[in-house]
Amino acid sequence: MSHDQPPPGEPPEEDPFLKKPQGPPPGEPPPEGPPSSQGPPRGGPYDSPYGAPYGGAGGQPPPGSPYDSNAYGGGPYGGTDPLAGMPPLAPFGTRFLARVIDALIIFIPLGIVSLFVGGWNTANNTGAWDEVTNQVNTGTQWIWSVISIVLYVGYDTLMNRKYGQTLGKRWLKLRVAMLNDGSVPDTGSALLRAAVLWVPALLCCLCIWWAIIIVSIVTSRPYRQGLHDKAARTVVVSAAQ
C-alpha cells in the first residue's frame, strides 16, 4: 500500500467511529497506573473504548495478530499502527456479501427499466450471442453503460460521503473509514474509491476487474485494502456496537 498519509486535520467530533486518543493530551503527564506493557488502567481516561476486544491485557491484541502494531513494523513509518483505537477490520466474506447487495440494489431496477425501453434484446435463437455482441458496440449500449456508471458511482459516492456506509454495509454493520483518522471519507476520496471500483468493471471487464479487486483485498496486509481502498486511502471496519 501507499505510505503516503493525508495531512492531519480536525475530524468531525460527532463521528462515533473516529480513532480514540492513544496517549495523554499534549502538556499533560500520563496517568499513574501499571507498566505500559499491561495497557492503561481499566476504567481510566485512556482505557480502550472497546474493552479488550482481542483478549489481551488492557485491550491489547495478541502478538502476531493482524491488529498487533508490531506485527508489521507498526504504522506506515514504523510508529503507531494507524488502526489503533479503531474497530476491527471487516471480514472479507461480509464485505463481499455487502458488495453483492449494493450491486443488486442498482442492477435490479436498472434491468427492469432496460427491459421496458429495449436496452437489451436477448431473444433465445441461434443468433442470440451474435445479437448481443452487435449491441455492445451500438450507441444505445454505450448510453446504458454511461447510465450504469453514473448510478453505481453516484450511489457509492453519496452514501459513503454522507454516512460512511452503503445500504449493504449498513445492513451488515460495516463502515468505510479514512485510514489516517477513521473519519467518514470526504467527497474526493469517496468519488475516487467508487470510480476505481466501478468504471473499469462497467466499461470493459466486469468479471476480470472484480476478480482483481477480490485478490487485492485478500492479499493486502495488514489493512485488507482493495485497489479502490488504496487509491482513496480508506479501510473497511466493523460498525457493530
XYZ file of C-alpha atoms in Angstrom:
241
model
C 0.000 0.000 0.000
C 0.997 3.580 -0.422
C 2.908 5.005 2.554
C 1.608 8.489 1.914
C -0.875 9.684 4.506
C -3.272 12.602 4.146
C -2.301 15.637 6.224
C -3.714 15.533 9.756
C -6.775 17.616 10.436
C -9.591 18.096 12.862
C -12.223 15.366 12.120
C -15.865 15.987 12.997
C -16.465 15.331 16.682
C -19.888 13.781 16.074
C -18.409 10.823 14.190
C -18.619 7.879 16.666
C -16.042 5.821 14.785
C -13.105 8.218 14.936
C -9.896 6.881 16.380
C -9.737 7.307 20.117
C -6.778 9.021 21.836
C -3.805 6.722 22.347
C -1.986 8.885 24.897
C -2.406 11.865 27.220
C -3.202 15.297 25.749
C -0.183 17.476 24.927
C 1.330 19.011 28.050
C -0.457 16.623 30.431
C 1.546 13.909 32.242
C 0.436 10.313 31.658
C -1.888 8.861 34.316
C -0.429 6.677 37.006
C -1.022 3.011 36.509
C 0.611 -0.332 35.728
C 3.569 -0.623 33.332
C 2.833 0.196 29.703
C 3.168 -3.457 28.755
C -0.014 -4.120 30.725
C -2.014 -1.427 28.934
C -3.873 1.501 30.509
C -5.693 1.001 33.827
C -9.201 -0.353 33.489
C -11.732 2.467 33.572
C -9.037 5.112 33.207
C -9.307 8.045 30.786
C -7.202 6.244 28.193
C -8.682 2.783 28.537
C -9.742 1.280 25.200
C -13.365 2.250 24.461
C -13.867 -1.250 23.084
C -12.751 -3.029 26.282
C -10.439 -5.936 25.496
C -11.735 -6.998 22.054
C -8.656 -9.044 21.265
C -8.445 -10.918 24.570
C -5.143 -9.318 25.595
C -4.302 -7.376 28.720
C -5.641 -3.841 28.629
C -7.372 -4.492 25.315
C -4.096 -5.201 23.501
C -4.135 -7.624 20.540
C -2.173 -10.843 20.962
C 1.356 -10.834 19.438
C 1.392 -11.692 15.753
C -2.291 -10.945 15.127
C -3.284 -8.641 12.214
C -4.048 -5.937 14.786
C -0.741 -6.203 16.665
C 1.037 -2.898 15.991
C 4.368 -4.734 15.964
C 3.287 -7.498 13.599
C 4.032 -5.408 10.519
C 6.515 -2.965 11.972
C 3.875 -0.626 13.399
C 2.344 2.063 11.232
C 3.461 3.268 7.784
C 6.516 4.970 9.300
C 7.337 2.292 11.866
C 5.388 4.122 14.592
C 1.861 3.764 15.907
C -0.454 1.491 13.973
C -2.937 3.714 12.047
C -5.728 1.305 13.056
C -5.039 1.727 16.774
C -8.209 2.862 18.529
C -10.480 1.887 15.609
C -12.905 -1.058 15.391
C -11.636 -4.345 13.894
C -11.210 -4.683 10.144
C -14.214 -6.160 8.338
C -14.054 -9.864 7.366
C -13.735 -10.448 3.629
C -16.852 -12.627 3.394
C -19.039 -9.944 4.979
C -17.549 -7.272 2.712
C -18.238 -9.397 -0.365
C -21.852 -10.026 0.627
C -22.396 -6.308 1.276
C -20.993 -5.507 -2.177
C -23.327 -8.036 -3.832
C -26.308 -6.446 -2.053
C -25.269 -2.981 -3.218
C -24.798 -4.183 -6.800
C -28.299 -5.696 -6.826
C -29.827 -2.519 -5.379
C -28.835 -0.725 -8.598
C -28.924 -3.647 -11.044
C -32.486 -4.841 -10.413
C -34.342 -1.543 -11.062
C -31.951 -0.683 -13.895
C -32.585 -4.071 -15.505
C -36.350 -3.666 -15.213
C -36.227 -0.242 -16.859
C -33.962 -1.622 -19.597
C -36.480 -4.340 -20.442
C -39.263 -1.807 -20.894
C -37.255 0.532 -23.114
C -35.462 -2.162 -25.105
C -31.988 -1.755 -23.645
C -31.055 -5.355 -24.490
C -32.517 -7.835 -26.935
C -31.504 -11.335 -25.846
C -34.095 -13.442 -27.705
C -33.358 -17.143 -27.486
C -32.476 -18.086 -31.051
C -29.466 -19.390 -32.946
C -28.119 -15.894 -33.438
C -28.678 -14.717 -29.853
C -24.997 -14.359 -28.971
C -24.251 -12.532 -32.220
C -27.154 -10.194 -31.474
C -25.820 -9.369 -28.000
C -22.303 -8.875 -29.370
C -23.577 -6.481 -32.005
C -25.455 -4.431 -29.400
C -22.292 -3.880 -27.335
C -20.904 -1.546 -29.976
C -24.105 0.377 -30.592
C -24.770 3.865 -29.375
C -27.688 2.594 -27.295
C -25.481 0.234 -25.338
C -22.893 2.939 -24.702
C -25.672 5.137 -23.324
C -26.708 2.359 -20.942
C -23.084 1.890 -19.879
C -22.806 5.588 -19.044
C -26.105 5.489 -17.136
C -24.884 2.460 -15.177
C -21.601 4.173 -14.294
C -23.396 7.300 -13.099
C -25.782 5.280 -10.930
C -23.221 2.930 -9.380
C -20.528 5.564 -8.829
C -23.048 8.146 -7.646
C -24.669 5.723 -5.196
C -21.351 4.666 -3.661
C -20.034 8.222 -3.507
C -23.104 9.798 -1.905
C -23.669 7.043 0.654
C -20.037 6.782 1.736
C -19.596 10.560 1.842
C -22.684 11.112 3.978
C -22.782 8.013 6.166
C -19.557 6.080 5.584
C -21.854 3.202 4.623
C -23.808 1.987 1.631
C -27.062 0.165 2.375
C -25.343 -3.207 2.087
C -22.662 -2.193 4.572
C -25.223 -0.670 6.933
C -27.305 -3.853 6.996
C -24.197 -5.968 7.643
C -22.722 -3.481 10.163
C -19.664 -2.392 8.193
C -18.241 1.051 7.556
C -15.740 2.782 5.260
C -13.207 4.926 7.157
C -10.210 7.056 6.251
C -7.020 5.225 7.155
C -5.332 8.195 8.809
C -8.016 9.085 11.364
C -11.079 6.858 10.949
C -13.339 9.659 9.715
C -16.057 9.448 7.067
C -14.464 9.815 3.584
C -14.570 13.299 2.103
C -16.171 13.837 -1.305
C -12.936 13.437 -3.277
C -11.963 10.199 -1.508
C -15.464 8.726 -1.791
C -15.651 9.585 -5.508
C -12.181 8.188 -6.259
C -12.948 4.984 -4.371
C -16.208 4.464 -6.273
C -14.680 5.309 -9.655
C -11.789 2.856 -9.274
C -14.216 0.144 -8.199
C -16.906 0.578 -10.871
C -15.656 2.365 -14.001
C -13.279 -0.365 -15.307
C -15.832 -3.062 -14.462
C -18.738 -1.417 -16.268
C -16.784 -0.244 -19.314
C -14.950 -3.373 -20.370
C -14.130 -6.152 -17.932
C -16.674 -6.807 -15.183
C -15.625 -10.321 -14.145
C -11.888 -9.730 -14.590
C -11.894 -6.438 -12.698
C -13.930 -7.836 -9.814
C -11.512 -10.773 -9.619
C -8.609 -8.311 -9.429
C -10.386 -6.353 -6.675
C -11.054 -9.542 -4.705
C -7.437 -10.708 -4.963
C -6.170 -7.273 -3.933
C -8.323 -7.359 -0.767
C -7.424 -10.918 0.197
C -3.675 -10.431 -0.288
C -3.404 -6.935 1.237
C -1.567 -6.790 4.579
C -2.174 -5.509 7.152
C -5.176 -3.389 6.158
C -7.131 -5.627 3.702
C -7.364 -2.820 1.176
C -8.644 -3.383 -2.335
C -7.236 -1.265 -5.148
C -10.121 1.158 -4.621
C -9.252 1.445 -0.912
C -5.592 2.069 -1.666
C -6.465 4.770 -4.181
C -8.716 6.565 -1.683
C -6.649 5.649 1.430
C -9.594 4.009 3.136
C -10.254 0.844 5.099
C -13.455 -1.090 5.812
C -14.112 -1.754 9.506
C -16.820 -3.252 11.674
C -19.569 -0.844 12.722
C -21.143 -3.226 15.262
C -21.664 -1.584 18.640
